[in-house]
Coordinates of C-alpha atoms in Angstrom, one line a residue:
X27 CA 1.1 -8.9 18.9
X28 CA 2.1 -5.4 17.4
X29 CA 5.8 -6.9 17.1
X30 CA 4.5 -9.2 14.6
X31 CA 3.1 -6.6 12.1
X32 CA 4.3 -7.2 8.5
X33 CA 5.6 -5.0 6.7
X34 CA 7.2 -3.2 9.6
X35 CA 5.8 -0.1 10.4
X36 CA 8.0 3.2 10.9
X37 CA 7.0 3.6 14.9
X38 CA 5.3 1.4 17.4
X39 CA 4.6 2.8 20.7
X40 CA 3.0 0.4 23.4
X41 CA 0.3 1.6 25.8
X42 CA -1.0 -0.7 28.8
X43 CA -4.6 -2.4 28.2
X44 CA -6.3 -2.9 25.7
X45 CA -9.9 -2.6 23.6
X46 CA -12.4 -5.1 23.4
X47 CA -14.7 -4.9 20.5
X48 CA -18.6 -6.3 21.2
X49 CA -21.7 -6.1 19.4
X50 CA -22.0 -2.4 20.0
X51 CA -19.1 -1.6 18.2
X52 CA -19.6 0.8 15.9
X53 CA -17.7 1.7 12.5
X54 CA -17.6 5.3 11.6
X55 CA -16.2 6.2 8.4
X56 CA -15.7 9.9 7.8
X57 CA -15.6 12.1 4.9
X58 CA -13.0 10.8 1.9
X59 CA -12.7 7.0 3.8
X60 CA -16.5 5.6 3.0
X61 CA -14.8 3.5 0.3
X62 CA -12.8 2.2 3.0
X63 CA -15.2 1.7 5.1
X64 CA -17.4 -0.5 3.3
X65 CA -14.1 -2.7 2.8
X66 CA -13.2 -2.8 6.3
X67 CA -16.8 -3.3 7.6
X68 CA -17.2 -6.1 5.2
X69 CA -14.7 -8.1 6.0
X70 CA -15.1 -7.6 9.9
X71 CA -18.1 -8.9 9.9
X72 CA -17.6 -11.9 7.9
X73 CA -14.6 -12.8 10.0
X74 CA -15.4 -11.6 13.6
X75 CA -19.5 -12.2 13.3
X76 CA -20.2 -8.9 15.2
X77 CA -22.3 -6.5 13.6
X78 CA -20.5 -3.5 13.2
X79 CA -23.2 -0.8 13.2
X80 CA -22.7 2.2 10.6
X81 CA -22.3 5.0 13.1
X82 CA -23.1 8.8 12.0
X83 CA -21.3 10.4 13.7
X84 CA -17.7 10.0 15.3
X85 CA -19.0 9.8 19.0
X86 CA -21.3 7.2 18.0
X87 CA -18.5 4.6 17.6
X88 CA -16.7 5.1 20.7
X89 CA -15.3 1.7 21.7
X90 CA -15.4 1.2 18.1
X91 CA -13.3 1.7 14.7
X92 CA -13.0 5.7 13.6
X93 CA -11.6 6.1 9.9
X94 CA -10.5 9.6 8.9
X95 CA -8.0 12.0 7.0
X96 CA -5.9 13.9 8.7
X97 CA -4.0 16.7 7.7
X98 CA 0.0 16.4 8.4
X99 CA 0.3 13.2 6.8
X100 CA 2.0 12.2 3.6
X101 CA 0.6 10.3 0.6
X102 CA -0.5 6.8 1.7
X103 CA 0.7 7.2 5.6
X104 CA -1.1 6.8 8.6
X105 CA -1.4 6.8 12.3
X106 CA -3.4 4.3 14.4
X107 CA -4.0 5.3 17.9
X108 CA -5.8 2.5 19.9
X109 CA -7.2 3.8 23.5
X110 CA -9.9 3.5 25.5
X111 CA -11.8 5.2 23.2
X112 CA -11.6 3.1 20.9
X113 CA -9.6 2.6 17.5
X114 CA -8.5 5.9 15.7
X115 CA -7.2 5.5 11.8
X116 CA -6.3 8.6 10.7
X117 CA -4.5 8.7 7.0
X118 CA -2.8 11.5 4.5
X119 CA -5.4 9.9 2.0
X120 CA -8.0 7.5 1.7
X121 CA -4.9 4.7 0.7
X122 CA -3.1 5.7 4.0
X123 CA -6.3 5.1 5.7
X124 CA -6.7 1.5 3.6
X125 CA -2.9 0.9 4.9
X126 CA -4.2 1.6 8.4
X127 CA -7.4 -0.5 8.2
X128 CA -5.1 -3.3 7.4
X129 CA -2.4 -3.1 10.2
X130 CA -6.2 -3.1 12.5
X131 CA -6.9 -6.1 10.9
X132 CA -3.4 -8.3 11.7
X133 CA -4.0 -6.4 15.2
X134 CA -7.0 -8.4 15.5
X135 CA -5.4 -11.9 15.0
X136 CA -4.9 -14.2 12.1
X137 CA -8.4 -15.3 12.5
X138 CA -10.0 -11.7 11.5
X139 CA -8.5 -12.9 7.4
X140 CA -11.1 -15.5 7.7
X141 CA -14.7 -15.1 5.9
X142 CA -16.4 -16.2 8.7
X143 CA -16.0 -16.9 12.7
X144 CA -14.4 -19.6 13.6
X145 CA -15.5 -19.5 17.1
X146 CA -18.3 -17.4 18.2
X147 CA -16.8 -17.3 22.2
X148 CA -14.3 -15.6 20.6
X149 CA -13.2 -12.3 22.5
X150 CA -12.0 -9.7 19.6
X151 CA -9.2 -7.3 21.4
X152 CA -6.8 -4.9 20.3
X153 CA -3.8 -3.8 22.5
X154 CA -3.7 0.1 23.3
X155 CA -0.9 1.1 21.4
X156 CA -0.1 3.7 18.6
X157 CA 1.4 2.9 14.9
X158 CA 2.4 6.0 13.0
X159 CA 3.6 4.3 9.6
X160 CA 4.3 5.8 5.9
X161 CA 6.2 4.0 2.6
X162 CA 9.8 4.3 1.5
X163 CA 8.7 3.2 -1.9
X164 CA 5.5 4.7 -4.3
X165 CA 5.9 2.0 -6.5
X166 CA 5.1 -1.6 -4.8
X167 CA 4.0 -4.4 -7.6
X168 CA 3.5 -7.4 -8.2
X169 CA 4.1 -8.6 -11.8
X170 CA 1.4 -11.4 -12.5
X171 CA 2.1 -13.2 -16.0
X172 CA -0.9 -14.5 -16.6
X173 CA 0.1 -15.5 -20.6
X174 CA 2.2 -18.4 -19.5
X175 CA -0.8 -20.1 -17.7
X176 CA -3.8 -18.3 -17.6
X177 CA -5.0 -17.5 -14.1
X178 CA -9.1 -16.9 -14.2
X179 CA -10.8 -13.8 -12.9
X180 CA -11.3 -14.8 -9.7
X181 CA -7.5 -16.0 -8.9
X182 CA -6.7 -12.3 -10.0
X183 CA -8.9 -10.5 -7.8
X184 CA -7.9 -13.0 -5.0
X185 CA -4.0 -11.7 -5.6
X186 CA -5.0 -8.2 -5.4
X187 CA -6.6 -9.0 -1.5
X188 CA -3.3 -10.5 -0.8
X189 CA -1.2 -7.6 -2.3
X190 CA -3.8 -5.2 -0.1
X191 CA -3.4 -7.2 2.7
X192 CA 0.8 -6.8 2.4
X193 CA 0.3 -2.9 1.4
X194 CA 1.2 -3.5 -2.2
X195 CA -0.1 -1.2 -4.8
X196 CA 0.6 -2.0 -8.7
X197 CA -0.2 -5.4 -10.2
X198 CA 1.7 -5.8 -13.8
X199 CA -0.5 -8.0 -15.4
X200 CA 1.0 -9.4 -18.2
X201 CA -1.5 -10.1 -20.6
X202 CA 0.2 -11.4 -24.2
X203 CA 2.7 -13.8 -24.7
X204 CA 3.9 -16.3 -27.2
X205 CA 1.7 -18.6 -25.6
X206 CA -1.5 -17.0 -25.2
X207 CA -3.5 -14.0 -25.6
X208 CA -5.5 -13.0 -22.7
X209 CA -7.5 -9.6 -23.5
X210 CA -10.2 -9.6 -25.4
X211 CA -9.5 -6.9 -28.4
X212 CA -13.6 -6.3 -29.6
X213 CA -12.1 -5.0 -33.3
X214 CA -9.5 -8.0 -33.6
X215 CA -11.7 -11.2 -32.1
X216 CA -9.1 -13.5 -33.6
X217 CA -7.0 -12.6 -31.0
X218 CA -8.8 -14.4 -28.4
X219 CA -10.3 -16.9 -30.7
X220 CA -7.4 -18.2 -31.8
X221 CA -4.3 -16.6 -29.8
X222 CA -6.0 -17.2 -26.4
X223 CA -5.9 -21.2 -26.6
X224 CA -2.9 -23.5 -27.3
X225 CA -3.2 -27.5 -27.9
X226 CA -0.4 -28.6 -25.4
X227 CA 1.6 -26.9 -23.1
X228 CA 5.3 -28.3 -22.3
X229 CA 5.6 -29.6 -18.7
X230 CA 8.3 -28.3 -16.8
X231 CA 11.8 -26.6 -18.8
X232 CA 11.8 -26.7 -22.5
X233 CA 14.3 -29.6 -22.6
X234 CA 12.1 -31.8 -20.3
X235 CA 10.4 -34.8 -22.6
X236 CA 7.1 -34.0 -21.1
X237 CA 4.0 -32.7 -22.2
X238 CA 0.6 -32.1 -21.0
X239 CA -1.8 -33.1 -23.7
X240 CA -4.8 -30.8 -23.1
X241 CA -5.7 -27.7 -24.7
X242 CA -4.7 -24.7 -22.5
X243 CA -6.5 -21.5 -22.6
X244 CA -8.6 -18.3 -21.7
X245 CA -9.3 -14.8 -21.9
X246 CA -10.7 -12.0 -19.8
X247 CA -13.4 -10.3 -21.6
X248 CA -13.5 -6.7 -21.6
X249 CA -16.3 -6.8 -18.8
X250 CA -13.6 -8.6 -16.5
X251 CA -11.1 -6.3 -16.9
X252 CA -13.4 -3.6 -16.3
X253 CA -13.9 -5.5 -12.9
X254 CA -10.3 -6.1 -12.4
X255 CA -9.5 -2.8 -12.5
X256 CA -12.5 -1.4 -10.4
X257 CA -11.5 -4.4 -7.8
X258 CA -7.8 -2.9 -7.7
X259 CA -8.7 0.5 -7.2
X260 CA -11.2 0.0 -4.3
X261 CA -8.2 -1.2 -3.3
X262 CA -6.3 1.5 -4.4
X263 CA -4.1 -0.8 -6.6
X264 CA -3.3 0.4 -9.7
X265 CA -2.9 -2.1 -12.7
X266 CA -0.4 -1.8 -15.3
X267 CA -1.3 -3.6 -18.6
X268 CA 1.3 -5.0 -20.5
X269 CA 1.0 -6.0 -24.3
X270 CA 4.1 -7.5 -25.4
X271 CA 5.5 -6.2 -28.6
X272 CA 7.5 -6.6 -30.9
X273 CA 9.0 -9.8 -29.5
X274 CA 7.2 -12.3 -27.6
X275 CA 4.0 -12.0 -30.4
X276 CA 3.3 -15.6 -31.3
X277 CA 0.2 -15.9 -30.1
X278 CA -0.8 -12.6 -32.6
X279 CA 0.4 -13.5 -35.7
X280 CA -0.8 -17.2 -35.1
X281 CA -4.4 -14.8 -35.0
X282 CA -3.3 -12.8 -37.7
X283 CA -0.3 -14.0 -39.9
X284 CA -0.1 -10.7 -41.4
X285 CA 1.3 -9.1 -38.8
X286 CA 4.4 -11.6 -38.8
X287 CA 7.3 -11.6 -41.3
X288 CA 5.2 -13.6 -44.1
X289 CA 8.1 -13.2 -46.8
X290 CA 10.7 -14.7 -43.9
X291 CA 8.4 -17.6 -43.0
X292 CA 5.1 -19.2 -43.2
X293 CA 3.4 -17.2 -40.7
X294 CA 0.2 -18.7 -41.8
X295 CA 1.3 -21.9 -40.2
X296 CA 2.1 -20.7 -37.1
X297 CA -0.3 -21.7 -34.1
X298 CA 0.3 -20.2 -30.0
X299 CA 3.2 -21.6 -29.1
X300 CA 3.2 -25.1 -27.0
X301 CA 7.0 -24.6 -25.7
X302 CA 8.9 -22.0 -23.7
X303 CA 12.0 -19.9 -24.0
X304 CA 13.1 -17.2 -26.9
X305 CA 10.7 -16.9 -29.6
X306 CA 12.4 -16.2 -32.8
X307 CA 8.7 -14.8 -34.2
X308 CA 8.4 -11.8 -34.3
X309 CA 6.1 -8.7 -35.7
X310 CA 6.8 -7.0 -39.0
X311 CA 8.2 -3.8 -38.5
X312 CA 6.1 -2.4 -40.4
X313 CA 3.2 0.8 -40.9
X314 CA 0.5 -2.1 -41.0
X315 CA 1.8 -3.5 -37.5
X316 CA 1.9 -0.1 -36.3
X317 CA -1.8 0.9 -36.9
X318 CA -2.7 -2.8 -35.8
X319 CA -1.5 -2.6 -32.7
X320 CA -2.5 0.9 -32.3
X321 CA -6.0 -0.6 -32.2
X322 CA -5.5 -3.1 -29.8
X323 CA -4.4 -0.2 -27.5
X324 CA -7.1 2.2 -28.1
X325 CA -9.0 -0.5 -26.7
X326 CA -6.6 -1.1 -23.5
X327 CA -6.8 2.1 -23.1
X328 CA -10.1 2.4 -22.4
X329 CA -10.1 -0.8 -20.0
X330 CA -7.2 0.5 -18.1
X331 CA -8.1 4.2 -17.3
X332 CA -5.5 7.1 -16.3
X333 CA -7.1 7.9 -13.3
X334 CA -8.1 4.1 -12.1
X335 CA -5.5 4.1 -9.3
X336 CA -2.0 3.9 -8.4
X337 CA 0.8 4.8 -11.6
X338 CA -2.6 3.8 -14.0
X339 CA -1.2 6.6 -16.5
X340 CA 1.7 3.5 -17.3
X341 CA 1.0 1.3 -20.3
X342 CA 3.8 -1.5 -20.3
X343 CA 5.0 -2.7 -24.0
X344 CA 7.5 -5.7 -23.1
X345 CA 10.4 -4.9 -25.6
X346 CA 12.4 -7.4 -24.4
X347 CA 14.1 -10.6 -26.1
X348 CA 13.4 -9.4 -29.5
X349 CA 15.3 -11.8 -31.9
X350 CA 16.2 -9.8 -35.1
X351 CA 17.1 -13.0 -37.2
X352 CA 14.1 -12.6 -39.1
X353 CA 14.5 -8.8 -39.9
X354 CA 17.6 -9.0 -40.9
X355 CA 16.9 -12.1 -43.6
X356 CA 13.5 -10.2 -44.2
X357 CA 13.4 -7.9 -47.7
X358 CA 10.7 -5.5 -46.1
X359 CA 12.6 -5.2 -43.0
X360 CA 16.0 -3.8 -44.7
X361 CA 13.8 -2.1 -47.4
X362 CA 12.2 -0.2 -44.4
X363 CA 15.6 0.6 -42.2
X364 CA 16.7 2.0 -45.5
X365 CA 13.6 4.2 -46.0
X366 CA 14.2 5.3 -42.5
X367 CA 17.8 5.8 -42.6
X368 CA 18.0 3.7 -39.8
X369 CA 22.1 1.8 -38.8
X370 CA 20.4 -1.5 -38.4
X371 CA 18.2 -3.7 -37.1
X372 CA 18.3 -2.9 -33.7
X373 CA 17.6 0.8 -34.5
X374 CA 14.6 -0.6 -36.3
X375 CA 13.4 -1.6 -32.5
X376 CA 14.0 1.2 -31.1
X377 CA 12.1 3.0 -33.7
X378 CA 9.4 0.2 -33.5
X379 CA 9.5 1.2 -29.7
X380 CA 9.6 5.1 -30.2
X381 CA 6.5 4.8 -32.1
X382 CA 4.1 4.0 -29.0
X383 CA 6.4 6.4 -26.8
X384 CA 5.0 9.2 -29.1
X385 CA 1.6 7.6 -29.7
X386 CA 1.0 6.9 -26.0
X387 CA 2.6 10.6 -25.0
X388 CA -0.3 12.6 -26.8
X389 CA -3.0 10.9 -25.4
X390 CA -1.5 11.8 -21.7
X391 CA -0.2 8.0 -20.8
X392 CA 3.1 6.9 -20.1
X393 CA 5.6 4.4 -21.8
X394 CA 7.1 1.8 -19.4
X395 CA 9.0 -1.4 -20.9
X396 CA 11.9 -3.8 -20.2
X397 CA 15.1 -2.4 -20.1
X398 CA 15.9 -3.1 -23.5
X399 CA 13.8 -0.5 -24.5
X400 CA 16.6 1.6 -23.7
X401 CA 18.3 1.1 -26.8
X402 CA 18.3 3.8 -29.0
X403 CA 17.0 6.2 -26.2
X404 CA 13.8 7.2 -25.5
X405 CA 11.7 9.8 -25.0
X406 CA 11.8 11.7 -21.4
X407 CA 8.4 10.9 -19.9
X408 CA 9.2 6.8 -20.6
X409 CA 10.3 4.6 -17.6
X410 CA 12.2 1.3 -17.9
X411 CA 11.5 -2.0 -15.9
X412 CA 15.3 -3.2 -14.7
X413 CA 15.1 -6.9 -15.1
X414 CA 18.5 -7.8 -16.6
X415 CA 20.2 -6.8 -13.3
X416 CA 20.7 -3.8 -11.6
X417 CA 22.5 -2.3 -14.8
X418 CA 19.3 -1.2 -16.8
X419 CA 18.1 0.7 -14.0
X420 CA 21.2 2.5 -13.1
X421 CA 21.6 3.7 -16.8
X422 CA 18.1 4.6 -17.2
X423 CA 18.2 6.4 -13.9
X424 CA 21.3 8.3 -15.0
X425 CA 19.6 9.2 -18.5
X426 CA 16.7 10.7 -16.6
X427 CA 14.5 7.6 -17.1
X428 CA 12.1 6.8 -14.0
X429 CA 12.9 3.2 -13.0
X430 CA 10.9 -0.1 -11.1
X431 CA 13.8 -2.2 -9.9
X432 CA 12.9 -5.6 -10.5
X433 CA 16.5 -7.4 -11.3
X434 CA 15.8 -11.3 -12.3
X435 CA 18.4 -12.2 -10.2
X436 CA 16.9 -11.2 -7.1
X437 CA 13.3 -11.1 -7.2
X438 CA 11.8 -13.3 -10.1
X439 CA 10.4 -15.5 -8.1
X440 CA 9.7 -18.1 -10.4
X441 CA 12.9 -18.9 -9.1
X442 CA 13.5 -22.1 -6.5
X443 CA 13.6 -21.3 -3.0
X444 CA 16.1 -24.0 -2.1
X445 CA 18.9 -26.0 -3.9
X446 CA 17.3 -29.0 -2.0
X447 CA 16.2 -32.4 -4.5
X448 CA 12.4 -32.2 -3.5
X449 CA 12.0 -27.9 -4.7
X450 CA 9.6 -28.2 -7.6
X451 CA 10.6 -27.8 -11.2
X452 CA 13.4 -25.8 -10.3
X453 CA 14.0 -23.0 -12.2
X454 CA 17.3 -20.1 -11.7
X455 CA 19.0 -19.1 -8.5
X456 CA 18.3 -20.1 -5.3
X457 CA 16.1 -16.8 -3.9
X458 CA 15.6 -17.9 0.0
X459 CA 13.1 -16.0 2.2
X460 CA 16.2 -14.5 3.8
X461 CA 18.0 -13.4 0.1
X462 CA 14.9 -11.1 -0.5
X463 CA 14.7 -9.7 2.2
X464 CA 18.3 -8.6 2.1
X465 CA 17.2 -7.3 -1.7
X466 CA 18.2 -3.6 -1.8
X467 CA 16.3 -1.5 -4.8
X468 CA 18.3 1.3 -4.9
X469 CA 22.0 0.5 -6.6
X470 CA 24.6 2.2 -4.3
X471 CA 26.5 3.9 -7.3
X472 CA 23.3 6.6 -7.8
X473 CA 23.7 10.0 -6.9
X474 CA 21.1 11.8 -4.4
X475 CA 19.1 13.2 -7.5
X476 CA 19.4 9.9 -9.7
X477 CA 18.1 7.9 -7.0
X478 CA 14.9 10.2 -6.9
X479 CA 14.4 8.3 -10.0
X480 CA 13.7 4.8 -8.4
X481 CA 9.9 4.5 -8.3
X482 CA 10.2 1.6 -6.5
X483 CA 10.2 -2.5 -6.8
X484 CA 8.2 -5.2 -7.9
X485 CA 8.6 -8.9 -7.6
X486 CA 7.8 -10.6 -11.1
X487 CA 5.6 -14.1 -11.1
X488 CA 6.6 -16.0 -14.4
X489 CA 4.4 -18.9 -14.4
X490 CA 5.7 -21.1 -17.5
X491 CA 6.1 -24.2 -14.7
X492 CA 3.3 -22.8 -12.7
X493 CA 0.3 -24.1 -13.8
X494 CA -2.6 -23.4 -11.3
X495 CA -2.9 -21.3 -8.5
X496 CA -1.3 -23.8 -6.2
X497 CA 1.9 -23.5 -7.8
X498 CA 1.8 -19.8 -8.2
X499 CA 1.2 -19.9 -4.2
X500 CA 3.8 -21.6 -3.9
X501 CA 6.5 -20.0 -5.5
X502 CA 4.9 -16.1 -4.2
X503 CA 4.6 -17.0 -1.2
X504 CA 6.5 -16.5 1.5
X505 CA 8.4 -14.0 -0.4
X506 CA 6.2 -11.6 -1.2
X507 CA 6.0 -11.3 2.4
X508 CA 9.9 -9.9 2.7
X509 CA 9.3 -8.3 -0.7
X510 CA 6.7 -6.1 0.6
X511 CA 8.7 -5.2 3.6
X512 CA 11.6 -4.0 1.3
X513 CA 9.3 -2.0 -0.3
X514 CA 7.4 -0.1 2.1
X515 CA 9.5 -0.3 5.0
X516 CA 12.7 1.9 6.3
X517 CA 15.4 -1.0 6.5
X518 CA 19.0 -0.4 7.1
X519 CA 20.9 -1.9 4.5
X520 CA 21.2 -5.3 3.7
X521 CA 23.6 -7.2 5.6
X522 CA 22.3 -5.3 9.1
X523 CA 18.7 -6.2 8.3
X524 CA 17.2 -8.1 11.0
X525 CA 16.2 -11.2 9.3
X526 CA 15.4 -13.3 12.6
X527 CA 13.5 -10.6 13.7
X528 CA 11.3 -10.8 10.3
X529 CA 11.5 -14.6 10.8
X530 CA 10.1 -14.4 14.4
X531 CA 7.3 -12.3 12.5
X532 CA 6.5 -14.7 10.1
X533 CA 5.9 -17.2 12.7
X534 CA 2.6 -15.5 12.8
X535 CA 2.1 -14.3 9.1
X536 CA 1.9 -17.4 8.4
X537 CA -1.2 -18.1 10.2
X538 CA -2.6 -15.2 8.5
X539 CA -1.8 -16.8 5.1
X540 CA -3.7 -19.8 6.8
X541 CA -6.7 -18.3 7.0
X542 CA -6.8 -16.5 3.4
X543 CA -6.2 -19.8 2.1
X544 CA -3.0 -19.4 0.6
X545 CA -0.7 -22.5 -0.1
X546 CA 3.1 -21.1 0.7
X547 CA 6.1 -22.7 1.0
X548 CA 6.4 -24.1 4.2
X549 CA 9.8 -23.1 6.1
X550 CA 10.6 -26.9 6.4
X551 CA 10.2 -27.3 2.8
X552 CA 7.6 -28.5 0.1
X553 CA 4.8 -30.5 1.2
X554 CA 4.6 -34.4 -0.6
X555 CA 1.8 -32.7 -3.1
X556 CA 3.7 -29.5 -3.6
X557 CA 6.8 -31.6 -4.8
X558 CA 7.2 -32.2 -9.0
X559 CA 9.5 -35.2 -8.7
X560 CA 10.9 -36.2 -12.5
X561 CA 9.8 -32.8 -14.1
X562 CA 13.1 -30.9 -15.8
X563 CA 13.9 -27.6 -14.2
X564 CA 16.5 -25.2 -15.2
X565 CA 18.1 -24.3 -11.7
X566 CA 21.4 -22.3 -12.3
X567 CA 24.3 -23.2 -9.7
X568 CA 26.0 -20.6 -7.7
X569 CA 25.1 -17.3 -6.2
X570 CA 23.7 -14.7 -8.5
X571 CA 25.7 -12.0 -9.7
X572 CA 25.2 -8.4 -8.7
X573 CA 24.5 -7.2 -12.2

């Protein structure tokens, strides 16, 4: 059993025997792990039917569960020490005892991610054996676009149990898009009124003739966000808004044309877009845009507090795929590079960009945004997604920049698993189970000190052919898997990684992701219902390059 933990922990040292848990178990939480506690107790006794007593004291749950900190270790580690006194989890904080509750839990057998006993003969052991386990990585994401196709509250707080359950601890939810508007923005309820809804949505790649007819939308209201957040950081998940500007905006200036370039085109006629791909409206660069949106984030502000969890401080402002055709046909545009003394258009991003650097800076937050954003520099407490490849990341790194590897041609994931004729809507590379977990964060060309500057790795969830929590399932799952094991995990590098080994180990992940309901890619391949036969992908032949 302990071989088939995932992610791999640091040390695993076997004991002979094991623990058997009754109904006089007892669950003590100490001082700094009661949040913990009532997580871990909750879901034990849905799963295993055993009562779990609140013990008082630590000797009162011998041949039980103790949770405490424990002086020695790191951020986020932990040491689990099964004897036959019980279960010891001991962590550096109360995250490191959250990790630790959670290697207990796959201990226990797939069928402790249930929500309630399946069989109430059931004997509930764990083998006497000591796990002494810490990350590589601070920054472990997931980056859930939930503009494309809106996922509902509940299917959010249902990801942030699986990233828990695979020690991941920053969801990037991407909120606005061309397509939708998700937040609700109390000062600016257009946005939501309008900008959270389209009339059709395009099925499958933007040349496929397709189209689903029925109105897509939703919106989180503030309330739900508030929840999100609190979910996350019981978890001790931190969430990352991201409001995408100044590209990508659509879905805004359909809810207020004024915000668009009106003297360009007829932003008044604009609705959320029904298609995907590049956008080529965009917002105004102009003071007007600037206070707008300075609104809308005194409001995301609020939702998303500093001290919520996990890199919470971050605010992410997209800046990517910005077309500039537009600005540079738009009289205001030139009229305000010239009043700036700005080279050009792109300079005019950059200041766009700089603006909510600064603005974000003074009230103690931080800056993070695709690597385009690095155009025109930026300012030094700023950080820069790497999606483009590895290249973003290695020049923001070198600048100074703190970075969150996440290089499209390696861990979007919205990309097909297989070049096979049954994969659904394919889309990109092929990304096998075994390609990410052979994906290596850290470009070898860093020095000691620029590689300090790595925060760390997400895996990014673009749902434009994803439209219900099935297909995001689908295409997250396995891989998150192996993407979480990159991330916390001390591999060797890639081509010596032990992929059967971490295949040998799935064998019983995946009857973990049984229970907790969640509908993966099978090794074999698609299921009939997970296939999308006739529906247009954009697969792209070839390996990736190393970019």
């Amino acid at each position: 059993m302990p071989t088939s933990l995932i992610p791999a922990p640091r040390g695993v040292v076997a004991g002979t025997g094991e623990i058997r848990l009754t109904d006089g178990s007892g669950l003590y939480a100490g001082a700094g792990t009661e949040g913990v506690g009532r997580w871990l107790g909750g879901v034990l006794r849905a799963a295993t039917g055993l009562p779990w007593r609140e013990a008082r004291q630590p000797a009162e749950a011998r041949g039980g569960v103790r949770l405490a900190l424990a002086t020695g270790l790191g951020p986020e580690a932990y040491r689990l020490v099964s004897d036959r006194t019980g279960v010891l989890v001991e962590g550096g904080d109360a995250a490191g005892v959250l990790h630790g509750a959670q290697t207990l839990r796959q201990l226990l057998g797939a069928d402790a991610f249930r929500r309630a006993p399946v069989r109430r003969d059931r004997v509930w052991t764990v083998p006497h054996l000591t796990v002494e386990d810490a990350p590589r990585f601070h920054w472990r994401g997931l980056m859930l676009d939930v503009a494309r196709h809106f996922m509902p509250k509940e299917g959010v707080l249902r990801y942030l149990d699986l990233m828990s359950a695979h020690k991941l601890n920053v969801l990037h939810l991407h909120l606005t898009d061309d397509q939708g508007w998700r937040v609700e923005i109390q000062r600016y309820p257009r946005l939501t009124e309008v900008g959270s809804w389209r009339a059709r949505t395009k099925i499958g790649h933007r040349a496929s003739p397709l189209w689903d007819d029925r109105p897509h939308g939703g919106h989180y209201t503030q309330d739900d966000l508030r929840e999100i957040v609190a979910y996350a950081a019981e978890r001790h998940i931190g969430v990352v808004p991201e409001i995408d500007v100044p590209g990508h905006s659509q879905a805004a200036i359909a809810a207020y044309p004024e915000l668009g370039n009106s003297d360009v085109v007829d932003t008044a006629a604009l609705t959320v877009w029904d298609t995907w791909g590049i956008n080529p409206n965009v917002l105004a660069p102009t003071e007007d845009t600037l206070r707008f949106y300075e609104g809308v984030l005194e409001e995301v502000l609020e939702l998303f507090p500093a001290d919520a969890g996990p890199f919470s401080p971050f605010v992410h402002i997209g800046g990517d795929e910005c077309v500039k055709d537009q600005w540079r046909a738009s009289p205001a545009a030139r009229k305000q590079i010239a009043s700036l003394g700005l080279a050009d258009e792109d300079a005019l991003q950059s200041w766009f960009i700089g603006h909510f650097d600064r603005w974000l800076a003074e009230r103690g937050r931080r800056l993070i945004g695709w690597d385009e954003i690095l155009q025109g520099g930026l300012a030094p407490g700023a950080a820069v997604s790497s999606w483009r490849g590895y290249a973003g990341g290695i020049t923001a790194a070198r600048a100074g920049h703190d970075v969150v590897m996440c290089p499209e041609q390696q861990v979007y994931l919205d990309h097909r698993q297989d070049a096979g004729p049954d994969e659904p809507v394919p889309v990109g590379y092929v990304r096998t189970l075994e390609d990410v977990y052979r994906f290596e964060p850290v470009p070898a060309e860093l020095t000691p000190e620029e590689r300090t500057r790595v925060l760390g790795t997400q895996a990014n969830v673009w749902t434009e052919v994803m439209e219900d929590q099935g297909r995001v399932d689908y295409q997250t799952f396995p891989r998150l898997a192996a993407l979480a094991e990159v991330a916390w995990s001390e591999l060797p590098a890639p081509a010596d990684r032990d992929f059967p080994g971490f295949e040998r180990r799935m064998t019983e992940h995946y009857r973990r992701l049984d229970a907790l309901g969640v509908a993966y890619r099978p090794p074999g391949g698609p299921r009939p219902w997970q296939r999308r036969p006739g529906v247009l992908g954009r697969p792209v032949d070839g390996p990736p390059p190393a970019v």
